[in-house]
Amino acid sequence: MRGGMGGRLRSEVDDQFKLKDLNKKALYILKDNIKSEKKELIYAVLLTLIIAGTHVLLPILTKIAIDDYISTKEFNGLAIVVAGYIALALVQWFASYKQTFLASKIGYTVLYSIRKKLYKHLINLDIDFHNKHQVGDITSVIMNDVEAIYSLISQGFIYLISDAVTLVAIAAALFVLNLRLAVTLLITIPLILYSTKLIGKILRKAQRDVRENIAQLTSGVEQNLSGIKTVKSFSGELNQTSKVSELSEKTRNAQIKAVAISALHFPIMDLAGAIGLALIIWQGGMLLTQNIITLGILMAAVSYVRRIFGPLMDLSQIYTTYQTAGASLDRINSFLDNKQQVKFLAEGEKPEDNYDIAISNLTFGYDQDAIILENVDLDIKQGSHIGIIGKSGSGKSTFIKVLGRQYDPNEGEILIGGVPYQNYSKNEFKKILQILPQDTYLFPLTIWENITYGLKDKALDDVEELISKLELEDFFAKFENGLETKVGEEGKSLSGGQKQAVAIARAMIRDPDILILDEAASNLDSQIEKKIYKYIKTDWAEKTLIIVTHRVTSLDLTDKIYEVRDKGIFEINKDEIELAGWDRVTSEE
């Protein structure tokens, strides 16, 4: 019987999934990705015939050695048989090694191909898809579900053929040796299959309980660590420790129960094998004393019994392997079925001689029956610096997402530089327009590497030049290693304002023609904010700036101010803002 990766994956079976529910379209995922391994797959299957042949021939050589040479004391002939046995055993070893290697190679090659295709597909899906799916779910499909395909290819397909052919060959050889011995062996097979099925059913339920408890424990730990500042601020360490301890104990108890059930499986299989062997010895002994069979036939039959139980044990778990892989294939297929709603052209148009934004009759809602923006008309000339305000939930950020092509309008048109913005290629559009949100993600790299993230033509010198123009040398010099300082996971070593400063520099170094700051300076120190806005006002006079903010000071830089309300966007003046008070200028939705 074979173990390793497949055995581990089988223990994670999704017992709620039924193979009959598998979308047949999902099978094309395998077909399309296994084509490149067709030759090696055929080679692995052919090796199956060699392995099955050796399993049949080795006991036959045992019979010949005993009946034809040992019983007659013809040791010269015995030496030839022994040499043949050793040679055949070496052939079996090499064929098994080669098949195992090929099965793993094919499995991992297909795994790599599917994972690469799936990741490329998911990372290019719209932001709407990622908003609707948790990171953990996406990661689980990319890592765990794709990993289950390895088990399907190696254990579920190649070894299935190998074990099935071996079983048929051994059974046929046993029938040729003696019918009564063959029938005796067949009596034990239903016992093995039934006991495996029964234990497997109980074990899958126990393992489901383990997975549910682990999920609860993981969620509890993640929540506590994510909110560690709040926990410590309100002296919640003891309470949270108690909760996690309780979840840990439940998980431990579930795992012990699953292990207790799992520990029964192989001993029962061994017991069934021992019973089968005992029956063969008992039946064979009776036939031997009656001179119906020879000692060589009995020893060959005993050898066949030992050889048949390994493949039987593998095959007894094959449904579990297919069930696991089927559930994984179905989930992978469901993710691949998600299509891009926002599609960019491979070769797009170029703008005219300006980057004016012309919005006409824009209507948008995440759902058709929940319209957020309706019949919006707005013209933003190149070089304009405009502010956008509005109450929470009014649609400010939604408007920015539509303008930045995270979503396309339900109705209406947006022109940039006289070109419908759907007619730009992705690269061209990202060169023209950059959105900087309030929540900034920083990678665990240095500060300057975060600033130049995704840019192959920018280096540390370019960052230093930009920082000098922004007059922020002193600001970045305060870091332990300056621009070479590593920011840690998600930039945890930086404050909110520091992260926003890095993010603004990351957007500016790309030198876009249109820059949108969506509450992107809300945590900045006022002096840093002034320096950045000073640079924008002098060096970016011909570039378009759109500021979504609730800070009145940020609006000093703007030429025009618009308020988002009642599904529309309306121009207002600063006097109206001051008269309205802060309740009209609130944080973003």
Coordinates of C-alpha atoms in Angstrom, one line a residue:
M1 CA 0.0 0.0 0.0
R2 CA 1.2 3.5 -0.8
G3 CA 1.2 6.4 1.6
G4 CA 2.6 9.9 1.4
M5 CA 0.8 13.0 0.1
G6 CA -2.2 11.1 -1.1
G7 CA -2.9 9.6 2.3
R8 CA -2.8 13.0 3.9
L9 CA -5.1 14.5 1.4
R10 CA -7.6 11.7 1.6
S11 CA -8.0 12.5 5.3
E12 CA -9.3 15.9 4.4
V13 CA -12.2 14.6 2.3
D14 CA -15.3 16.8 1.8
D15 CA -17.9 14.2 2.8
Q16 CA -20.7 16.6 2.0
F17 CA -19.8 16.5 -1.7
K18 CA -21.2 13.7 -4.0
L19 CA -19.4 12.7 -7.2
K20 CA -22.7 12.7 -9.1
D21 CA -22.9 16.5 -8.4
L22 CA -19.6 17.2 -10.1
N23 CA -19.9 19.6 -12.9
K24 CA -18.7 17.7 -16.0
K25 CA -17.2 20.9 -17.2
A26 CA -14.7 20.6 -14.4
L27 CA -13.2 17.5 -15.9
Y28 CA -11.9 19.6 -18.8
I29 CA -9.6 21.2 -16.3
L30 CA -7.8 17.9 -16.0
K31 CA -8.0 17.1 -19.7
D32 CA -6.6 20.5 -20.8
N33 CA -3.7 20.4 -18.3
I34 CA -2.7 16.7 -18.7
K35 CA -2.1 16.9 -22.5
S36 CA 1.5 17.8 -22.1
E37 CA 2.2 14.7 -20.0
K38 CA 0.5 12.3 -22.4
K39 CA 3.6 10.3 -23.3
E40 CA 4.8 9.9 -19.7
L41 CA 1.2 8.9 -18.7
I42 CA 1.2 6.1 -21.3
Y43 CA 4.7 5.0 -20.1
A44 CA 3.4 4.9 -16.5
V45 CA 0.4 2.8 -17.5
L46 CA 2.6 0.4 -19.5
L47 CA 4.8 -0.1 -16.4
T48 CA 1.6 -1.3 -14.7
L49 CA 1.6 -4.3 -16.9
I50 CA 5.2 -5.1 -16.0
I51 CA 4.5 -4.7 -12.3
A52 CA 1.4 -6.9 -12.5
G53 CA 3.4 -9.5 -14.4
T54 CA 6.1 -9.7 -11.7
H55 CA 3.4 -10.1 -9.0
V56 CA 2.1 -13.1 -10.9
L57 CA 5.5 -14.6 -11.9
L58 CA 7.3 -14.4 -8.6
P59 CA 5.0 -16.9 -6.7
I60 CA 5.1 -19.1 -9.8
L61 CA 8.9 -19.3 -9.5
T62 CA 8.4 -20.1 -5.8
K63 CA 6.2 -23.0 -6.8
I64 CA 8.7 -24.3 -9.4
A65 CA 11.6 -24.0 -6.9
I66 CA 9.7 -26.1 -4.3
D67 CA 8.0 -28.7 -6.5
D68 CA 10.6 -29.2 -9.2
Y69 CA 13.9 -28.7 -7.5
I70 CA 13.8 -28.6 -3.7
S71 CA 11.6 -31.7 -3.4
T72 CA 13.8 -33.6 -5.9
K73 CA 17.1 -32.1 -4.5
E74 CA 18.1 -30.8 -8.0
F75 CA 20.1 -27.8 -6.7
N76 CA 21.6 -26.9 -10.1
G77 CA 18.1 -26.1 -11.5
L78 CA 17.3 -24.4 -8.2
A79 CA 20.2 -22.0 -8.6
I80 CA 18.8 -20.9 -12.0
V81 CA 15.3 -20.4 -10.5
V82 CA 16.7 -18.3 -7.6
A83 CA 18.7 -16.2 -10.1
G84 CA 15.6 -15.7 -12.1
Y85 CA 13.6 -14.7 -8.9
I86 CA 16.2 -12.1 -8.0
A87 CA 16.3 -10.7 -11.6
L88 CA 12.5 -10.5 -11.6
A89 CA 12.5 -8.8 -8.2
L90 CA 14.9 -6.2 -9.5
V91 CA 12.6 -5.6 -12.5
Q92 CA 9.7 -5.2 -10.2
W93 CA 11.7 -2.8 -8.0
F94 CA 12.8 -0.7 -10.9
A95 CA 9.3 -0.6 -12.6
S96 CA 7.7 0.4 -9.2
Y97 CA 10.3 3.1 -8.7
K98 CA 9.9 4.4 -12.2
Q99 CA 6.1 4.4 -12.0
T100 CA 6.1 6.1 -8.6
F101 CA 8.4 8.8 -9.9
L102 CA 6.3 9.3 -13.1
A103 CA 3.1 9.4 -11.1
S104 CA 4.5 12.1 -8.8
K105 CA 6.1 14.0 -11.7
I106 CA 2.8 14.0 -13.7
G107 CA 0.8 14.9 -10.6
Y108 CA 3.0 17.9 -9.7
T109 CA 3.3 19.1 -13.3
V110 CA -0.5 19.1 -13.6
L111 CA -0.8 20.7 -10.2
Y112 CA 1.7 23.5 -11.2
S113 CA -0.2 24.1 -14.5
I114 CA -3.6 24.4 -12.8
R115 CA -2.3 26.5 -10.0
K116 CA -0.6 28.9 -12.4
K117 CA -3.7 29.2 -14.6
L118 CA -6.0 29.6 -11.6
Y119 CA -3.9 32.3 -9.9
K120 CA -3.5 34.2 -13.2
H121 CA -7.3 34.1 -13.7
L122 CA -8.1 35.1 -10.1
I123 CA -5.6 38.0 -9.9
N124 CA -7.0 39.5 -13.1
L125 CA -10.7 39.3 -11.9
D126 CA -12.4 42.5 -11.0
I127 CA -12.2 44.0 -7.6
D128 CA -15.9 43.1 -7.1
F129 CA -14.9 39.4 -7.1
H130 CA -12.3 40.0 -4.4
N131 CA -14.7 42.1 -2.3
K132 CA -17.2 39.2 -2.3
H133 CA -14.7 36.4 -1.4
Q134 CA -12.5 36.2 1.7
V135 CA -8.8 36.0 1.2
G136 CA -8.7 32.7 3.1
D137 CA -11.3 31.1 0.8
I138 CA -9.3 32.1 -2.3
T139 CA -6.0 31.0 -0.8
S140 CA -7.6 27.7 0.2
V141 CA -8.7 27.0 -3.4
I142 CA -5.3 28.0 -4.8
M143 CA -3.3 25.9 -2.3
N144 CA -5.4 23.1 -0.8
D145 CA -7.9 22.3 -3.6
V146 CA -5.2 22.4 -6.3
E147 CA -3.0 20.2 -4.1
A148 CA -5.8 17.6 -4.1
I149 CA -5.4 17.2 -7.8
Y150 CA -2.0 15.6 -7.2
S151 CA -3.7 12.9 -5.3
L152 CA -6.2 12.4 -8.0
I153 CA -3.6 12.0 -10.7
S154 CA -1.2 9.7 -8.8
Q155 CA -3.3 7.7 -6.4
G156 CA -6.7 8.2 -8.1
F157 CA -5.7 7.4 -11.6
I158 CA -2.3 5.8 -12.2
Y159 CA -2.2 3.7 -9.0
L160 CA -5.9 2.8 -9.6
I161 CA -5.0 1.2 -12.9
S162 CA -1.9 -0.4 -11.4
D163 CA -3.8 -1.9 -8.4
A164 CA -6.7 -3.0 -10.5
V165 CA -4.5 -4.8 -13.1
T166 CA -2.5 -6.4 -10.3
L167 CA -5.6 -7.6 -8.6
V168 CA -7.1 -9.1 -11.7
A169 CA -3.7 -10.8 -12.6
I170 CA -3.3 -12.3 -9.2
A171 CA -6.9 -13.5 -9.0
A172 CA -6.5 -15.1 -12.4
A173 CA -3.3 -16.8 -11.5
L174 CA -4.9 -18.1 -8.2
F175 CA -7.8 -19.6 -10.2
V176 CA -5.3 -21.3 -12.5
L177 CA -3.5 -22.7 -9.5
N178 CA -6.5 -24.0 -7.7
L179 CA -10.2 -23.1 -7.8
R180 CA -11.0 -23.9 -4.2
L181 CA -8.1 -21.8 -2.9
A182 CA -9.2 -18.9 -5.1
V183 CA -12.8 -19.1 -3.9
T184 CA -11.5 -19.2 -0.3
L185 CA -9.6 -16.0 -0.8
L186 CA -12.5 -14.2 -2.5
I187 CA -14.7 -14.8 0.7
T188 CA -12.5 -12.4 2.7
I189 CA -12.6 -9.6 0.1
P190 CA -16.2 -8.4 1.0
L191 CA -15.1 -8.3 4.6
I192 CA -12.2 -6.0 3.8
L193 CA -14.3 -3.7 1.6
Y194 CA -17.2 -3.5 4.1
S195 CA -15.0 -2.8 7.1
T196 CA -13.2 -0.1 5.2
K197 CA -16.4 1.6 4.1
L198 CA -17.9 1.5 7.6
I199 CA -14.8 2.9 9.3
G200 CA -14.4 5.5 6.5
K201 CA -17.9 6.8 7.0
I202 CA -17.4 7.2 10.7
L203 CA -13.9 8.7 10.2
R204 CA -15.1 11.3 7.7
K205 CA -17.7 12.6 10.2
A206 CA -15.0 12.8 12.9
Q207 CA -12.7 14.6 10.5
R208 CA -15.4 17.1 9.5
D209 CA -15.8 17.9 13.2
V210 CA -12.0 18.4 13.4
R211 CA -12.0 20.8 10.5
E212 CA -14.9 22.8 11.9
N213 CA -13.1 23.1 15.3
I214 CA -9.8 24.1 13.6
A215 CA -11.6 26.7 11.6
Q216 CA -13.2 28.2 14.8
L217 CA -9.9 28.1 16.6
T218 CA -8.0 29.7 13.7
S219 CA -10.7 32.4 13.4
G220 CA -10.5 33.1 17.1
V221 CA -6.7 33.4 17.1
E222 CA -6.7 35.7 14.0
Q223 CA -9.4 38.0 15.5
N224 CA -7.5 38.3 18.8
L225 CA -4.2 39.0 17.2
S226 CA -5.7 41.4 14.7
G227 CA -7.4 43.3 17.5
I228 CA -4.5 43.0 20.0
K229 CA -4.4 46.7 20.6
T230 CA -8.0 46.7 21.7
V231 CA -7.5 43.6 23.8
K232 CA -4.7 45.2 25.7
S233 CA -6.4 48.6 26.0
F234 CA -9.4 47.0 27.7
S235 CA -7.4 44.4 29.7
G236 CA -9.1 41.5 27.8
E237 CA -6.1 39.2 27.8
L238 CA -7.5 36.8 30.4
N239 CA -10.9 36.7 28.8
Q240 CA -9.5 36.1 25.3
T241 CA -7.0 33.5 26.6
S242 CA -9.8 31.6 28.2
K243 CA -11.8 31.6 24.9
V244 CA -8.9 30.4 22.9
S245 CA -8.1 27.7 25.5
E246 CA -11.7 26.5 25.3
L247 CA -11.5 26.3 21.5
S248 CA -8.2 24.6 21.7
E249 CA -9.6 21.9 24.1
K250 CA -12.5 21.3 21.8
T251 CA -10.2 20.9 18.9
R252 CA -7.9 18.5 20.8
N253 CA -10.9 16.3 21.8
A254 CA -12.1 16.2 18.2
Q255 CA -8.6 15.3 17.0
I256 CA -8.2 12.5 19.6
K257 CA -11.6 11.1 18.6
A258 CA -10.6 11.1 14.9
V259 CA -7.2 9.5 15.6
A260 CA -8.9 6.8 17.7
I261 CA -11.2 5.9 14.8
S262 CA -8.4 6.2 12.2
A263 CA -6.2 3.9 14.3
L264 CA -8.7 1.1 13.9
H265 CA -8.4 1.2 10.1
F266 CA -5.1 -0.6 9.3
P267 CA -5.3 -3.0 12.2
I268 CA -8.7 -4.2 11.0
M269 CA -7.3 -4.5 7.5
D270 CA -4.4 -6.5 8.9
L271 CA -6.8 -8.7 10.8
A272 CA -8.8 -9.3 7.6
G273 CA -5.6 -10.2 5.8
A274 CA -4.6 -12.5 8.6
I275 CA -8.0 -14.2 8.5
G276 CA -7.7 -14.6 4.7
L277 CA -4.2 -16.1 5.1
A278 CA -5.4 -18.4 7.8
L279 CA -8.2 -19.7 5.6
I280 CA -5.9 -20.3 2.7
I281 CA -3.5 -22.2 5.0
W282 CA -6.4 -24.2 6.5
Q283 CA -7.9 -25.0 3.1
G284 CA -4.6 -25.5 1.4
G285 CA -3.4 -27.8 4.2
M286 CA -6.4 -30.0 3.8
L287 CA -5.9 -30.1 0.0
L288 CA -2.2 -30.9 0.5
T289 CA -2.9 -33.8 2.9
Q290 CA -5.3 -35.2 0.3
N291 CA -2.5 -34.8 -2.4
I292 CA -4.8 -32.6 -4.4
I293 CA -2.2 -29.8 -4.5
T294 CA 1.5 -29.6 -4.0
L295 CA 3.4 -27.7 -1.3
G296 CA 4.7 -25.4 -4.1
I297 CA 1.1 -24.5 -5.0
L298 CA 0.2 -23.8 -1.3
M299 CA 3.3 -21.6 -0.9
A300 CA 2.4 -19.7 -4.1
A301 CA -1.1 -19.2 -2.9
V302 CA 0.1 -17.8 0.4
S303 CA 2.4 -15.4 -1.5
Y304 CA -0.5 -14.3 -3.7
V305 CA -2.6 -13.6 -0.5
R306 CA 0.1 -11.4 0.9
R307 CA 0.5 -9.6 -2.5
I308 CA -3.3 -9.0 -3.0
F309 CA -4.0 -7.1 0.2
G310 CA -1.9 -4.1 -0.6
P311 CA -3.8 -3.2 -3.8
L312 CA -7.0 -4.1 -2.0
M313 CA -6.3 -1.6 0.8
D314 CA -5.5 1.1 -1.8
L315 CA -8.7 0.4 -3.8
S316 CA -10.8 0.4 -0.7
Q317 CA -9.9 4.1 -0.2
I318 CA -10.2 5.1 -3.9
Y319 CA -13.7 6.5 -3.6
T320 CA -12.5 8.8 -0.8
T321 CA -9.7 10.0 -3.1
Y322 CA -12.1 10.7 -5.9
Q323 CA -14.6 12.3 -3.6
T324 CA -11.9 14.7 -2.2
A325 CA -10.6 15.5 -5.7
G326 CA -14.1 15.9 -7.1
A327 CA -15.0 18.5 -4.5
S328 CA -11.8 20.3 -5.2
L329 CA -12.3 20.2 -8.9
D330 CA -15.8 21.6 -8.5
R331 CA -14.5 24.5 -6.4
I332 CA -11.7 25.3 -8.8
N333 CA -14.2 25.2 -11.7
S334 CA -16.6 27.5 -9.8
F335 CA -13.7 30.1 -9.4
L336 CA -12.7 29.7 -13.1
D337 CA -16.3 30.3 -14.1
N338 CA -16.1 33.8 -12.7
K339 CA -15.6 36.2 -15.7
Q340 CA -14.1 39.6 -15.9
Q341 CA -16.8 42.2 -16.0
V342 CA -14.4 45.1 -16.7
K343 CA -12.4 44.1 -19.8
F344 CA -9.5 46.1 -21.2
L345 CA -8.4 46.1 -24.8
A346 CA -5.1 44.4 -25.7
E347 CA -4.3 47.3 -28.1
G348 CA -6.2 50.4 -27.0
E349 CA -6.5 53.9 -28.4
K350 CA -4.3 56.9 -27.5
P351 CA -5.7 60.1 -26.0
E352 CA -6.1 63.3 -28.0
D353 CA -4.0 66.3 -27.0
N354 CA -5.4 66.6 -23.5
Y355 CA -6.7 64.5 -20.6
D356 CA -10.0 66.2 -20.1
I357 CA -12.6 64.1 -18.3
A358 CA -16.1 64.3 -19.8
I359 CA -18.9 62.3 -17.9
S360 CA -22.3 62.3 -19.4
N361 CA -25.6 60.6 -18.2
L362 CA -23.6 58.3 -15.8
T363 CA -25.8 55.8 -14.0
F364 CA -24.4 53.1 -11.7
G365 CA -25.5 50.7 -9.0
Y366 CA -23.9 47.5 -7.7
D367 CA -27.4 46.0 -8.3
Q368 CA -29.8 47.1 -10.9
D369 CA -32.5 47.8 -8.3
A370 CA -30.2 49.8 -6.0
I371 CA -28.9 52.7 -8.1
I372 CA -26.3 54.9 -6.3
L373 CA -25.4 57.4 -9.0
E374 CA -28.0 58.5 -11.6
N375 CA -27.7 60.7 -14.7
V376 CA -24.5 62.3 -13.6
D377 CA -23.0 64.9 -15.9
L378 CA -19.5 66.3 -15.1
D379 CA -16.7 67.9 -16.9
I380 CA -13.2 68.0 -15.4
K381 CA -10.6 69.9 -17.5
Q382 CA -7.0 68.9 -17.6
G383 CA -5.0 70.6 -14.8
S384 CA -8.1 71.0 -12.6
H385 CA -7.8 70.4 -8.9
I386 CA -11.2 69.5 -7.6
G387 CA -12.5 68.3 -4.2
I388 CA -15.3 65.8 -3.7
I389 CA -17.3 65.8 -0.4
G390 CA -20.4 64.1 0.8
K391 CA -22.1 62.3 3.6
S392 CA -21.2 58.8 4.5
G393 CA -22.9 56.4 2.0
S394 CA -23.6 59.2 -0.5
G395 CA -21.6 57.5 -3.3
K396 CA -18.2 59.3 -3.2
S397 CA -16.1 56.2 -3.2
T398 CA -18.4 54.5 -5.6
F399 CA -18.0 57.3 -8.1
I400 CA -14.2 57.0 -7.8
K401 CA -14.3 53.3 -8.3
V402 CA -16.3 53.8 -11.5
L403 CA -14.0 56.6 -12.7
G404 CA -11.0 54.3 -12.0
R405 CA -12.7 51.4 -14.0
Q406 CA -13.0 49.1 -11.0
Y407 CA -16.6 49.0 -12.3
D408 CA -18.1 50.0 -15.6
P409 CA -21.2 52.3 -15.6
N410 CA -24.6 50.7 -16.1
E411 CA -25.4 53.5 -18.4
G412 CA -23.8 56.6 -19.7
E413 CA -20.3 57.5 -21.0
I414 CA -16.9 58.5 -19.6
L415 CA -14.4 60.1 -21.9
I416 CA -10.8 60.7 -21.0
G417 CA -8.8 62.8 -23.6
G418 CA -11.8 62.5 -26.0
V419 CA -11.6 58.7 -25.9
P420 CA -14.2 56.4 -24.2
Y421 CA -12.3 55.0 -21.3
Q422 CA -13.2 51.4 -22.2
N423 CA -11.1 51.9 -25.3
Y424 CA -7.8 52.2 -23.5
S425 CA -5.5 49.3 -22.9
K426 CA -4.9 48.4 -19.3
N427 CA -1.3 49.6 -19.3
E428 CA -2.2 52.9 -20.9
F429 CA -5.1 53.5 -18.6
K430 CA -3.0 52.9 -15.5
K431 CA -0.4 55.3 -16.8
I432 CA -3.0 58.0 -17.2
L433 CA -5.0 57.5 -14.0
Q434 CA -3.9 56.4 -10.5
I435 CA -6.2 56.0 -7.5
L436 CA -4.8 56.2 -4.0
P437 CA -7.3 54.8 -1.3
Q438 CA -7.3 55.6 2.4
D439 CA -6.3 52.1 3.4
T440 CA -2.9 51.5 1.9
Y441 CA -1.3 48.0 1.7
L442 CA 2.5 47.9 2.0
F443 CA 4.5 44.8 1.2
P444 CA 7.2 43.5 3.5
L445 CA 9.9 45.2 1.5
T446 CA 12.0 48.4 2.0
I447 CA 10.4 51.8 1.8
W448 CA 11.9 52.6 -1.6
E449 CA 11.0 49.1 -2.9
N450 CA 7.4 49.8 -1.9
I451 CA 7.4 53.1 -3.6
T452 CA 8.7 51.6 -6.9
Y453 CA 6.6 48.5 -6.6
G454 CA 5.7 47.2 -10.1
L455 CA 8.1 49.5 -11.9
K456 CA 11.1 48.0 -13.6
D457 CA 12.5 51.3 -14.8
K458 CA 12.7 53.0 -11.4
A459 CA 15.4 52.7 -8.8
L460 CA 16.5 54.2 -5.5
D461 CA 17.9 57.3 -7.2
D462 CA 14.5 58.1 -8.7
V463 CA 12.9 57.8 -5.3
E464 CA 15.5 60.1 -3.7
E465 CA 14.9 62.6 -6.4
L466 CA 11.1 62.6 -5.8
I467 CA 11.6 62.8 -2.0
S468 CA 13.8 65.8 -2.6
K469 CA 11.2 67.6 -4.7
L470 CA 8.5 66.9 -2.0
E471 CA 10.9 68.3 0.6
L472 CA 10.5 65.1 2.7
E473 CA 14.1 64.2 3.2
D474 CA 13.9 64.9 6.9
F475 CA 10.7 62.9 7.2
F476 CA 12.2 59.7 5.7
A477 CA 15.6 60.2 7.4
K478 CA 13.9 59.6 10.7
F479 CA 13.4 55.9 9.8
E480 CA 16.1 53.6 11.2
N481 CA 17.7 53.0 7.8
G482 CA 16.1 55.7 5.8
L483 CA 14.6 54.6 2.5
E484 CA 16.2 51.2 3.1
T485 CA 14.1 50.5 6.2
K486 CA 11.9 47.4 5.9
V487 CA 8.3 48.2 6.7
G488 CA 7.4 44.7 8.0
E489 CA 4.2 42.7 7.2
E490 CA 1.5 45.0 5.8
G491 CA 3.7 47.9 6.9
K492 CA 3.0 47.3 10.6
S493 CA 6.2 49.0 11.7
L494 CA 4.9 52.3 10.2
S495 CA 2.2 54.6 11.6
G496 CA -1.0 55.3 9.6
G497 CA 0.4 58.7 8.5
Q498 CA 3.8 57.2 7.5
K499 CA 2.1 54.6 5.4
Q500 CA 0.1 57.2 3.6
A501 CA 3.2 59.2 2.9
V502 CA 4.8 56.2 1.3
A503 CA 1.6 55.4 -0.7
I504 CA 1.4 59.0 -2.0
A505 CA 5.1 58.8 -3.1
R506 CA 4.3 55.4 -4.8
A507 CA 1.5 57.1 -6.8
M508 CA 3.5 60.2 -7.7
I509 CA 6.6 58.4 -8.9
R510 CA 4.4 56.9 -11.6
D511 CA 3.7 60.4 -12.8
P512 CA 0.1 59.9 -13.8
D513 CA -1.9 62.6 -15.7
I514 CA -4.8 62.1 -13.3
L515 CA -4.3 61.5 -9.6
I516 CA -7.2 60.6 -7.3
L517 CA -6.7 60.8 -3.6
D518 CA -9.6 59.0 -1.9
E519 CA -9.1 60.1 1.8
A520 CA -5.4 59.2 1.1
A521 CA -4.1 62.1 3.3
S522 CA -6.5 61.7 6.2
N523 CA -3.8 60.5 8.6
L524 CA -1.0 62.7 7.4
D525 CA 0.7 65.3 9.6
S526 CA -0.5 68.7 8.6
Q527 CA 3.0 69.9 7.7
I528 CA 3.7 66.9 5.5
E529 CA 0.3 67.4 3.8
K530 CA 1.2 71.0 3.1
K531 CA 4.5 70.0 1.5
I532 CA 2.9 67.5 -0.7
Y533 CA 0.1 69.9 -1.8
K534 CA 2.7 72.6 -2.4
Y535 CA 4.6 70.3 -4.8
I536 CA 1.3 69.4 -6.5
K537 CA 0.3 73.1 -6.9
T538 CA 3.7 74.1 -8.4
D539 CA 5.1 71.0 -10.3
W540 CA 1.7 69.4 -11.2
A541 CA -0.1 72.4 -12.4
E542 CA -1.0 70.7 -15.7
K543 CA -2.0 67.5 -14.1
T544 CA -5.5 66.7 -12.8
L545 CA -6.0 66.1 -9.1
I546 CA -9.2 64.8 -7.6
I547 CA -9.4 64.8 -3.8
V548 CA -12.1 63.0 -1.8
T549 CA -11.8 64.3 1.7
H550 CA -13.6 65.3 4.9
R551 CA -10.8 67.7 5.9
V552 CA -11.5 71.3 5.0
T553 CA -7.7 72.1 4.8
S554 CA -7.4 69.6 1.9
L555 CA -9.9 71.6 -0.1
D556 CA -7.7 74.8 0.0
L557 CA -5.8 73.2 -2.9
T558 CA -8.9 72.8 -5.1
D559 CA -10.3 75.0 -7.8
K560 CA -13.8 73.5 -7.6
I561 CA -15.7 71.5 -5.0
Y562 CA -18.4 69.0 -5.7
E563 CA -20.8 67.4 -3.3
V564 CA -22.2 63.9 -3.9
R565 CA -25.8 63.7 -2.7
D566 CA -29.2 62.4 -3.9
K567 CA -27.6 60.1 -6.5
G568 CA -26.0 63.2 -8.2
I569 CA -22.8 65.3 -8.1
F570 CA -23.3 69.0 -7.6
E571 CA -20.8 71.9 -7.6
I572 CA -20.8 74.0 -4.5
N573 CA -18.5 76.8 -3.2
K574 CA -16.5 77.0 0.0
D575 CA -19.0 79.4 1.6
E576 CA -21.6 76.7 1.4
I577 CA -19.3 74.2 3.1
E578 CA -18.6 76.6 6.0
L579 CA -22.3 77.3 6.4
A580 CA -23.2 73.6 6.2
G581 CA -20.8 72.7 9.0
W582 CA -19.0 69.4 9.5
D583 CA -22.1 67.2 9.2
R584 CA -22.0 67.9 5.5
V585 CA -18.3 67.1 5.2
T586 CA -18.0 63.7 6.7
S587 CA -15.8 60.6 6.2
E588 CA -16.2 58.4 3.2
E589 CA -18.7 55.7 2.9

